[in-house]
Amino acid sequence: MHDVRCVLDAQAELGESPVWSAEEQALYWVDILEPALHRFDPASGATRRWPLPKSIGSFGLRERGGAVLALRDGFYGFDFDSGALRFIAGPGETPGVRFNDGKVSPDGRFWAGTMDEATLSQPLGALYRLDPDGSLQRMIEGLIVSNGLAWSADGRTMFHSDSKGKALYAWDYDPAAGSIANRRVIARPDEDVGRPDGGATDVEGYYWSAGISAGVLNRWSPDGRLDRRIPLPCVCPTMPCFGGPDLKTLYITSLRHGLAADRLAEKPLSGGLFALQVDVPGVPVAKFRG
């Protein structure tokens, strides 16, 4: 039985994109709708907040310091000290479409996908790859809500999902070229099992998925078997992230936005940041090389 703790009652409207900094032993995360970037120090409980001018879907830390952000309309460099933003590249998306889930790949590229925010039903989204030189490539089209990015420990498999397509996918990944091929379906979780939101991988090759529709964290085997299902004290978990000195602490973000009063009364910690201990360490997430 897992002991799930609320480590920060953040009351986030739409908490997402937790990213662990091994150097700082701190967790960064975002509230998409606030919009803001946050930092949480598990040892002291100290927090810090950087307000942003437009919604943020996800981000990655940079090797040279600072971060790369996927804001509503494109990719930006961000300086933690000054709060300054610098536009890098954007796809010129249509109104009603915004950036969502993203993560740095093992080879130091930043991947982030878009979603149909207006209706949550049209395949208007895509998955993009931002290279260290600032060039932008569209890698997958026809998505409703791009989500669930994570890579295997050897960097040769990329996991991805379309939250509204209700499928978890795996792709062959070539770190040298940053290319993907041979998509296959790992699982098709329904609403009761937990529609897939954000994801993370452990060193055994298992994929942890936030089951946003079922209030659970699911651990999937490489062949699509549901290995573990952990109920969480929130209505809608959004994304897991491995942290801690040994990468055996799983942090999970969650949301409050749009929840009915009775659901919030059931689980008042919704919108909080949660943590649980696991026995298998996670795969560390790389930093953007640009």
GROMACS .gro file of N, CA and C in nm, residues 118-244:
model
  381
  118ALA      N    1  -1.040   2.484  -2.748
  118ALA     CA    2  -1.174   2.541  -2.764
  118ALA      C    3  -1.284   2.436  -2.746
  119THR      N    4  -1.269   2.318  -2.810
  119THR     CA    5  -1.376   2.219  -2.804
  119THR      C    6  -1.333   2.085  -2.745
  120LEU      N    7  -1.202   2.063  -2.732
  120LEU     CA    8  -1.149   1.934  -2.684
  120LEU      C    9  -1.201   1.816  -2.766
  121SER      N   10  -1.224   1.841  -2.895
  121SER     CA   11  -1.280   1.734  -2.977
  121SER      C   12  -1.223   1.727  -3.118
  122GLN      N   13  -1.154   1.831  -3.162
  122GLN     CA   14  -1.105   1.834  -3.300
  122GLN      C   15  -0.955   1.801  -3.307
  123PRO      N   16  -0.914   1.726  -3.410
  123PRO     CA   17  -0.772   1.687  -3.423
  123PRO      C   18  -0.686   1.800  -3.480
  124LEU      N   19  -0.681   1.910  -3.406
  124LEU     CA   20  -0.609   2.029  -3.452
  124LEU      C   21  -0.468   2.038  -3.395
  125GLY      N   22  -0.435   1.949  -3.300
  125GLY     CA   23  -0.307   1.956  -3.232
  125GLY      C   24  -0.196   1.882  -3.306
  126ALA      N   25  -0.074   1.908  -3.261
  126ALA     CA   26   0.044   1.844  -3.321
  126ALA      C   27   0.152   1.833  -3.215
  127LEU      N   28   0.252   1.752  -3.244
  127LEU     CA   29   0.368   1.739  -3.157
  127LEU      C   30   0.488   1.800  -3.227
  128TYR      N   31   0.559   1.889  -3.156
  128TYR     CA   32   0.672   1.961  -3.213
  128TYR      C   33   0.802   1.926  -3.141
  129ARG      N   34   0.911   1.939  -3.216
  129ARG     CA   35   1.045   1.919  -3.161
  129ARG      C   36   1.126   2.047  -3.180
  130LEU      N   37   1.172   2.103  -3.069
  130LEU     CA   38   1.258   2.221  -3.074
  130LEU      C   39   1.402   2.177  -3.057
  131ASP      N   40   1.485   2.204  -3.157
  131ASP     CA   41   1.626   2.164  -3.151
  131ASP      C   42   1.710   2.271  -3.082
  132PRO      N   43   1.829   2.234  -3.034
  132PRO     CA   44   1.914   2.332  -2.965
  132PRO      C   45   1.949   2.455  -3.048
  133ASP      N   46   1.947   2.442  -3.182
  133ASP     CA   47   1.979   2.558  -3.266
  133ASP      C   48   1.860   2.650  -3.287
  134GLY      N   49   1.745   2.618  -3.225
  134GLY     CA   50   1.627   2.702  -3.236
  134GLY      C   51   1.533   2.665  -3.349
  135SER      N   52   1.569   2.565  -3.427
  135SER     CA   53   1.480   2.523  -3.536
  135SER      C   54   1.366   2.437  -3.481
  136LEU      N   55   1.251   2.443  -3.549
  136LEU     CA   56   1.131   2.376  -3.501
  136LEU      C   57   1.080   2.279  -3.607
  137GLN      N   58   1.049   2.157  -3.564
  137GLN     CA   59   0.999   2.054  -3.654
  137GLN      C   60   0.864   2.002  -3.605
  138ARG      N   61   0.768   1.990  -3.697
  138ARG     CA   62   0.640   1.928  -3.664
  138ARG      C   63   0.655   1.777  -3.686
  139MET      N   64   0.635   1.699  -3.578
  139MET     CA   65   0.665   1.556  -3.582
  139MET      C   66   0.540   1.468  -3.596
  140ILE      N   67   0.430   1.508  -3.535
  140ILE     CA   68   0.305   1.432  -3.542
  140ILE      C   69   0.191   1.531  -3.561
  141GLU      N   70   0.095   1.497  -3.645
  141GLU     CA   71  -0.022   1.582  -3.666
  141GLU      C   72  -0.149   1.506  -3.627
  142GLY      N   73  -0.262   1.577  -3.628
  142GLY     CA   74  -0.392   1.513  -3.608
  142GLY      C   75  -0.423   1.473  -3.466
  143LEU      N   76  -0.368   1.546  -3.369
  143LEU     CA   77  -0.392   1.516  -3.228
  143LEU      C   78  -0.501   1.607  -3.172
  144ILE      N   79  -0.576   1.555  -3.077
  144ILE     CA   80  -0.675   1.639  -3.007
  144ILE      C   81  -0.610   1.704  -2.885
  145VAL      N   82  -0.551   1.621  -2.798
  145VAL     CA   83  -0.478   1.671  -2.681
  145VAL      C   84  -0.346   1.594  -2.670
  146SER      N   85  -0.238   1.652  -2.719
  146SER     CA   86  -0.107   1.587  -2.710
  146SER      C   87  -0.065   1.579  -2.564
  147ASN      N   88  -0.015   1.462  -2.523
  147ASN     CA   89   0.014   1.440  -2.382
  147ASN      C   90   0.113   1.325  -2.361
  148GLY      N   91   0.153   1.308  -2.234
  148GLY     CA   92   0.219   1.185  -2.190
  148GLY      C   93   0.361   1.161  -2.233
  149LEU      N   94   0.436   1.262  -2.274
  149LEU     CA   95   0.572   1.239  -2.323
  149LEU      C   96   0.664   1.183  -2.215
  150ALA      N   97   0.742   1.081  -2.251
  150ALA     CA   98   0.846   1.026  -2.164
  150ALA      C   99   0.934   0.935  -2.250
  151TRP      N  100   1.056   0.910  -2.202
  151TRP     CA  101   1.150   0.826  -2.275
  151TRP      C  102   1.200   0.713  -2.186
  152SER      N  103   1.232   0.601  -2.249
  152SER     CA  104   1.287   0.487  -2.177
  152SER      C  105   1.429   0.517  -2.130
  153ALA      N  106   1.479   0.433  -2.040
  153ALA     CA  107   1.611   0.456  -1.981
  153ALA      C  108   1.723   0.455  -2.085
  154ASP      N  109   1.708   0.372  -2.190
  154ASP     CA  110   1.812   0.367  -2.293
  154ASP      C  111   1.792   0.472  -2.401
  155GLY      N  112   1.686   0.553  -2.388
  155GLY     CA  113   1.662   0.661  -2.483
  155GLY      C  114   1.613   0.616  -2.619
  156ARG      N  115   1.576   0.490  -2.633
  156ARG     CA  116   1.538   0.434  -2.762
  156ARG      C  117   1.388   0.420  -2.783
  157THR      N  118   1.309   0.448  -2.679
  157THR     CA  119   1.164   0.442  -2.691
  157THR      C  120   1.103   0.571  -2.639
  158MET      N  121   1.014   0.630  -2.718
  158MET     CA  122   0.940   0.749  -2.676
  158MET      C  123   0.795   0.709  -2.650
  159PHE      N  124   0.743   0.749  -2.535
  159PHE     CA  125   0.602   0.727  -2.501
  159PHE      C  126   0.525   0.857  -2.524
  160HIS      N  127   0.401   0.843  -2.568
  160HIS     CA  128   0.319   0.960  -2.601
  160HIS      C  129   0.173   0.918  -2.597
  161SER      N  130   0.085   1.012  -2.575
  161SER     CA  131  -0.058   0.981  -2.577
  161SER      C  132  -0.137   1.097  -2.634
  162ASP      N  133  -0.258   1.065  -2.675
  162ASP     CA  134  -0.358   1.166  -2.706
  162ASP      C  135  -0.467   1.146  -2.603
  163SER      N  136  -0.480   1.239  -2.508
  163SER     CA  137  -0.573   1.219  -2.397
  163SER      C  138  -0.715   1.192  -2.443
  164LYS      N  139  -0.756   1.256  -2.550
  164LYS     CA  140  -0.892   1.234  -2.599
  164LYS      C  141  -0.900   1.112  -2.692
  165GLY      N  142  -0.786   1.068  -2.742
  165GLY     CA  143  -0.783   0.945  -2.821
  165GLY      C  144  -0.781   0.822  -2.734
  166LYS      N  145  -0.757   0.841  -2.603
  166LYS     CA  146  -0.761   0.734  -2.503
  166LYS      C  147  -0.668   0.618  -2.539
  167ALA      N  148  -0.547   0.650  -2.583
  167ALA     CA  149  -0.450   0.546  -2.614
  167ALA      C  150  -0.312   0.590  -2.570
  168LEU      N  151  -0.234   0.493  -2.522
  168LEU     CA  152  -0.093   0.513  -2.491
  168LEU      C  153  -0.012   0.453  -2.605
  169TYR      N  154   0.081   0.532  -2.658
  169TYR     CA  155   0.162   0.487  -2.772
  169TYR      C  156   0.310   0.479  -2.734
  170ALA      N  157   0.381   0.392  -2.805
  170ALA     CA  158   0.527   0.388  -2.798
  170ALA      C  159   0.581   0.404  -2.939
  171TRP      N  160   0.691   0.475  -2.950
  171TRP     CA  161   0.759   0.495  -3.078
  171TRP      C  162   0.905   0.453  -3.063
  172ASP      N  163   0.964   0.401  -3.169
  172ASP     CA  164   1.109   0.386  -3.172
  172ASP      C  165   1.169   0.526  -3.181
  173TYR      N  166   1.273   0.551  -3.102
  173TYR     CA  167   1.334   0.684  -3.100
  173TYR      C  168   1.482   0.674  -3.135
  174ASP      N  169   1.526   0.760  -3.226
  174ASP     CA  170   1.667   0.767  -3.265
  174ASP      C  171   1.727   0.893  -3.205
  175PRO      N  172   1.807   0.880  -3.097
  175PRO     CA  173   1.862   1.000  -3.031
  175PRO      C  174   1.956   1.080  -3.120
  176ALA      N  175   2.022   1.015  -3.214
  176ALA     CA  176   2.116   1.087  -3.300
  176ALA      C  177   2.042   1.184  -3.392
  177ALA      N  178   1.930   1.140  -3.445
  177ALA     CA  179   1.855   1.222  -3.540
  177ALA      C  180   1.736   1.293  -3.478
  178GLY      N  181   1.695   1.249  -3.357
  178GLY     CA  182   1.574   1.303  -3.297
  178GLY      C  183   1.449   1.262  -3.373
  179SER      N  184   1.454   1.144  -3.434
  179SER     CA  185   1.342   1.099  -3.517
  179SER      C  186   1.264   0.987  -3.450
  180ILE      N  187   1.139   0.971  -3.490
  180ILE     CA  188   1.051   0.867  -3.437
  180ILE      C  189   0.999   0.780  -3.550
  181ALA      N  190   0.970   0.653  -3.518
  181ALA     CA  191   0.919   0.560  -3.618
  181ALA      C  192   0.849   0.445  -3.548
  182ASN      N  193   0.770   0.371  -3.626
  182ASN     CA  194   0.710   0.246  -3.577
  182ASN      C  195   0.620   0.267  -3.456
  183ARG      N  196   0.518   0.348  -3.473
  183ARG     CA  197   0.423   0.369  -3.362
  183ARG      C  198   0.342   0.243  -3.335
  184ARG      N  199   0.326   0.210  -3.206
  184ARG     CA  200   0.238   0.100  -3.168
  184ARG      C  201   0.159   0.139  -3.044
  185VAL      N  202   0.042   0.078  -3.030
  185VAL     CA  203  -0.045   0.103  -2.915
  185VAL      C  204  -0.001   0.013  -2.800
  186ILE      N  205   0.023   0.074  -2.684
  186ILE     CA  206   0.058  -0.003  -2.564
  186ILE      C  207  -0.069  -0.041  -2.488
  187ALA      N  208  -0.159   0.055  -2.474
  187ALA     CA  209  -0.283   0.029  -2.399
  187ALA      C  210  -0.389   0.129  -2.441
  188ARG      N  211  -0.515   0.091  -2.416
  188ARG     CA  212  -0.628   0.180  -2.444
  188ARG      C  213  -0.711   0.195  -2.316
  189PRO      N  214  -0.661   0.269  -2.218
  189PRO     CA  215  -0.736   0.284  -2.093
  189PRO      C  216  -0.862   0.367  -2.111
  190ASP      N  217  -0.973   0.318  -2.055
  190ASP     CA  218  -1.098   0.392  -2.065
  190ASP      C  219  -1.110   0.490  -1.948
  191GLU      N  220  -1.225   0.554  -1.936
  191GLU     CA  221  -1.245   0.655  -1.833
  191GLU      C  222  -1.231   0.596  -1.693
  192ASP      N  223  -1.278   0.474  -1.674
  192ASP     CA  224  -1.273   0.412  -1.541
  192ASP      C  225  -1.131   0.371  -1.503
  193VAL      N  226  -1.055   0.323  -1.599
  193VAL     CA  227  -0.915   0.287  -1.573
  193VAL      C  228  -0.833   0.413  -1.552
  194GLY      N  229  -0.864   0.516  -1.629
  194GLY     CA  230  -0.794   0.643  -1.617
  194GLY      C  231  -0.743   0.693  -1.750
  195ARG      N  232  -0.816   0.788  -1.808
  195ARG     CA  233  -0.772   0.848  -1.934
  195ARG      C  234  -0.633   0.907  -1.915
  196PRO      N  235  -0.540   0.878  -2.007
  196PRO     CA  236  -0.400   0.917  -1.985
  196PRO      C  237  -0.376   1.066  -1.997
  197ASP      N  238  -0.309   1.120  -1.896
  197ASP     CA  239  -0.261   1.258  -1.900
  197ASP      C  240  -0.108   1.251  -1.905
  198GLY      N  241  -0.038   1.322  -1.815
  198GLY     CA  242   0.107   1.322  -1.818
  198GLY      C  243   0.166   1.189  -1.776
  199GLY      N  244   0.293   1.165  -1.815
  199GLY     CA  245   0.357   1.038  -1.784
  199GLY      C  246   0.503   1.052  -1.747
  200ALA      N  247   0.559   0.943  -1.693
  200ALA     CA  248   0.700   0.934  -1.657
  200ALA      C  249   0.741   0.787  -1.662
  201THR      N  250   0.869   0.760  -1.679
  201THR     CA  251   0.918   0.623  -1.689
  201THR      C  252   1.014   0.590  -1.576
  202ASP      N  253   1.019   0.460  -1.540
  202ASP     CA  254   1.118   0.415  -1.442
  202ASP      C  255   1.224   0.328  -1.510
  203VAL      N  256   1.328   0.293  -1.437
  203VAL     CA  257   1.442   0.225  -1.498
  203VAL      C  258   1.413   0.081  -1.537
  204GLU      N  259   1.300   0.027  -1.494
  204GLU     CA  260   1.260  -0.108  -1.536
  204GLU      C  261   1.182  -0.106  -1.667
  205GLY      N  262   1.160   0.013  -1.723
  205GLY     CA  263   1.090   0.025  -1.850
  205GLY      C  264   0.941   0.041  -1.838
  206TYR      N  265   0.893   0.058  -1.716
  206TYR     CA  266   0.749   0.078  -1.694
  206TYR      C  267   0.713   0.226  -1.710
  207TYR      N  268   0.589   0.248  -1.751
  207TYR     CA  269   0.540   0.382  -1.779
  207TYR      C  270   0.432   0.418  -1.677
  208TRP      N  271   0.454   0.527  -1.604
  208TRP     CA  272   0.359   0.575  -1.505
  208TRP      C  273   0.273   0.684  -1.569
  209SER      N  274   0.141   0.667  -1.561
  209SER     CA  275   0.048   0.758  -1.627
  209SER      C  276  -0.053   0.813  -1.527
  210ALA      N  277  -0.071   0.945  -1.530
  210ALA     CA  278  -0.175   1.006  -1.448
  210ALA      C  279  -0.310   0.975  -1.512
  211GLY      N  280  -0.393   0.899  -1.441
  211GLY     CA  281  -0.527   0.866  -1.490
  211GLY      C  282  -0.623   0.975  -1.451
  212ILE      N  283  -0.629   1.079  -1.531
  212ILE     CA  284  -0.697   1.203  -1.492
  212ILE      C  285  -0.847   1.184  -1.469
  213SER      N  286  -0.908   1.090  -1.538
  213SER     CA  287  -1.053   1.070  -1.526
  213SER      C  288  -1.092   0.980  -1.409
  214ALA      N  289  -0.993   0.914  -1.347
  214ALA     CA  290  -1.024   0.816  -1.242
  214ALA      C  291  -0.957   0.847  -1.109
  215GLY      N  292  -0.882   0.957  -1.101
  215GLY     CA  293  -0.817   0.993  -0.975
  215GLY      C  294  -0.711   0.895  -0.931
  216VAL      N  295  -0.638   0.838  -1.028
  216VAL     CA  296  -0.539   0.735  -0.996
  216VAL      C  297  -0.408   0.761  -1.070
  217LEU      N  298  -0.304   0.692  -1.023
  217LEU     CA  299  -0.177   0.685  -1.093
  217LEU      C  300  -0.159   0.540  -1.137
  218ASN      N  301  -0.144   0.518  -1.267
  218ASN     CA  302  -0.131   0.384  -1.323
  218ASN      C  303   0.012   0.355  -1.366
  219ARG      N  304   0.058   0.233  -1.337
  219ARG     CA  305   0.190   0.189  -1.384
  219ARG      C  306   0.168   0.079  -1.488
  220TRP      N  307   0.213   0.107  -1.611
  220TRP     CA  308   0.195   0.015  -1.723
  220TRP      C  309   0.325  -0.055  -1.757
  221SER      N  310   0.317  -0.184  -1.784
  221SER     CA  311   0.434  -0.260  -1.827
  221SER      C  312   0.463  -0.229  -1.974
  222PRO      N  313   0.585  -0.258  -2.022
  222PRO     CA  314   0.617  -0.230  -2.163
  222PRO      C  315   0.524  -0.301  -2.262
  223ASP      N  316   0.464  -0.413  -2.219
  223ASP     CA  317   0.373  -0.484  -2.310
  223ASP      C  318   0.226  -0.450  -2.286
  224GLY      N  319   0.200  -0.345  -2.208
  224GLY     CA  320   0.064  -0.295  -2.194
  224GLY      C  321  -0.018  -0.355  -2.083
  225ARG      N  322   0.047  -0.421  -1.989
  225ARG     CA  323  -0.026  -0.476  -1.874
  225ARG      C  324  -0.034  -0.371  -1.764
  226LEU      N  325  -0.152  -0.356  -1.703
  226LEU     CA  326  -0.167  -0.263  -1.591
  226LEU      C  327  -0.108  -0.329  -1.467
  227ASP      N  328   0.012  -0.287  -1.431
  227ASP     CA  329   0.088  -0.349  -1.322
  227ASP      C  330   0.046  -0.298  -1.185
  228ARG      N  331   0.011  -0.170  -1.178
  228ARG     CA  332  -0.019  -0.110  -1.049
  228ARG      C  333  -0.117   0.006  -1.068
  229ARG      N  334  -0.204   0.023  -0.969
  229ARG     CA  335  -0.305   0.130  -0.975
  229ARG      C  336  -0.313   0.191  -0.836
  230ILE      N  337  -0.277   0.318  -0.826
  230ILE     CA  338  -0.267   0.384  -0.697
  230ILE      C  339  -0.372   0.496  -0.687
  231PRO      N  340  -0.472   0.481  -0.600
  231PRO     CA  341  -0.569   0.589  -0.580
  231PRO      C  342  -0.502   0.712  -0.518
  232LEU      N  343  -0.545   0.829  -0.561
  232LEU     CA  344  -0.485   0.953  -0.515
  232LEU      C  345  -0.591   1.041  -0.446
  233PRO      N  346  -0.549   1.126  -0.352
  233PRO     CA  347  -0.644   1.212  -0.279
  233PRO      C  348  -0.680   1.340  -0.355
  234CYS      N  349  -0.699   1.325  -0.487
  234CYS     CA  350  -0.742   1.438  -0.570
  234CYS      C  351  -0.835   1.383  -0.677
  235VAL      N  352  -0.919   1.468  -0.729
  235VAL     CA  353  -1.014   1.423  -0.831
  235VAL      C  354  -0.943   1.395  -0.964
  236CYS      N  355  -0.854   1.487  -1.003
  236CYS     CA  356  -0.791   1.478  -1.135
  236CYS      C  357  -0.640   1.498  -1.127
  237PRO      N  358  -0.562   1.391  -1.114
  237PRO     CA  359  -0.416   1.403  -1.123
  237PRO      C  360  -0.376   1.433  -1.267
  238THR      N  361  -0.268   1.509  -1.284
  238THR     CA  362  -0.233   1.552  -1.419
  238THR      C  363  -0.099   1.500  -1.471
  239MET      N  364   0.003   1.489  -1.384
  239MET     CA  365   0.133   1.443  -1.434
  239MET      C  366   0.224   1.399  -1.320
  240PRO      N  367   0.292   1.284  -1.336
  240PRO     CA  368   0.391   1.240  -1.239
  240PRO      C  369   0.533   1.281  -1.280
  241CYS      N  370   0.622   1.284  -1.181
  241CYS     CA  371   0.763   1.317  -1.204
  241CYS      C  372   0.845   1.252  -1.094
  242PHE      N  373   0.953   1.185  -1.131
  242PHE     CA  374   1.042   1.126  -1.031
  242PHE      C  375   1.138   1.231  -0.976
  243GLY      N  376   1.157   1.228  -0.843
  243GLY     CA  377   1.249   1.320  -0.780
  243GLY      C  378   1.311   1.259  -0.657
  244GLY      N  379   1.371   1.345  -0.574
  244GLY     CA  380   1.441   1.298  -0.456
  244GLY      C  381   1.584   1.259  -0.489
   0.00000   0.00000   0.00000
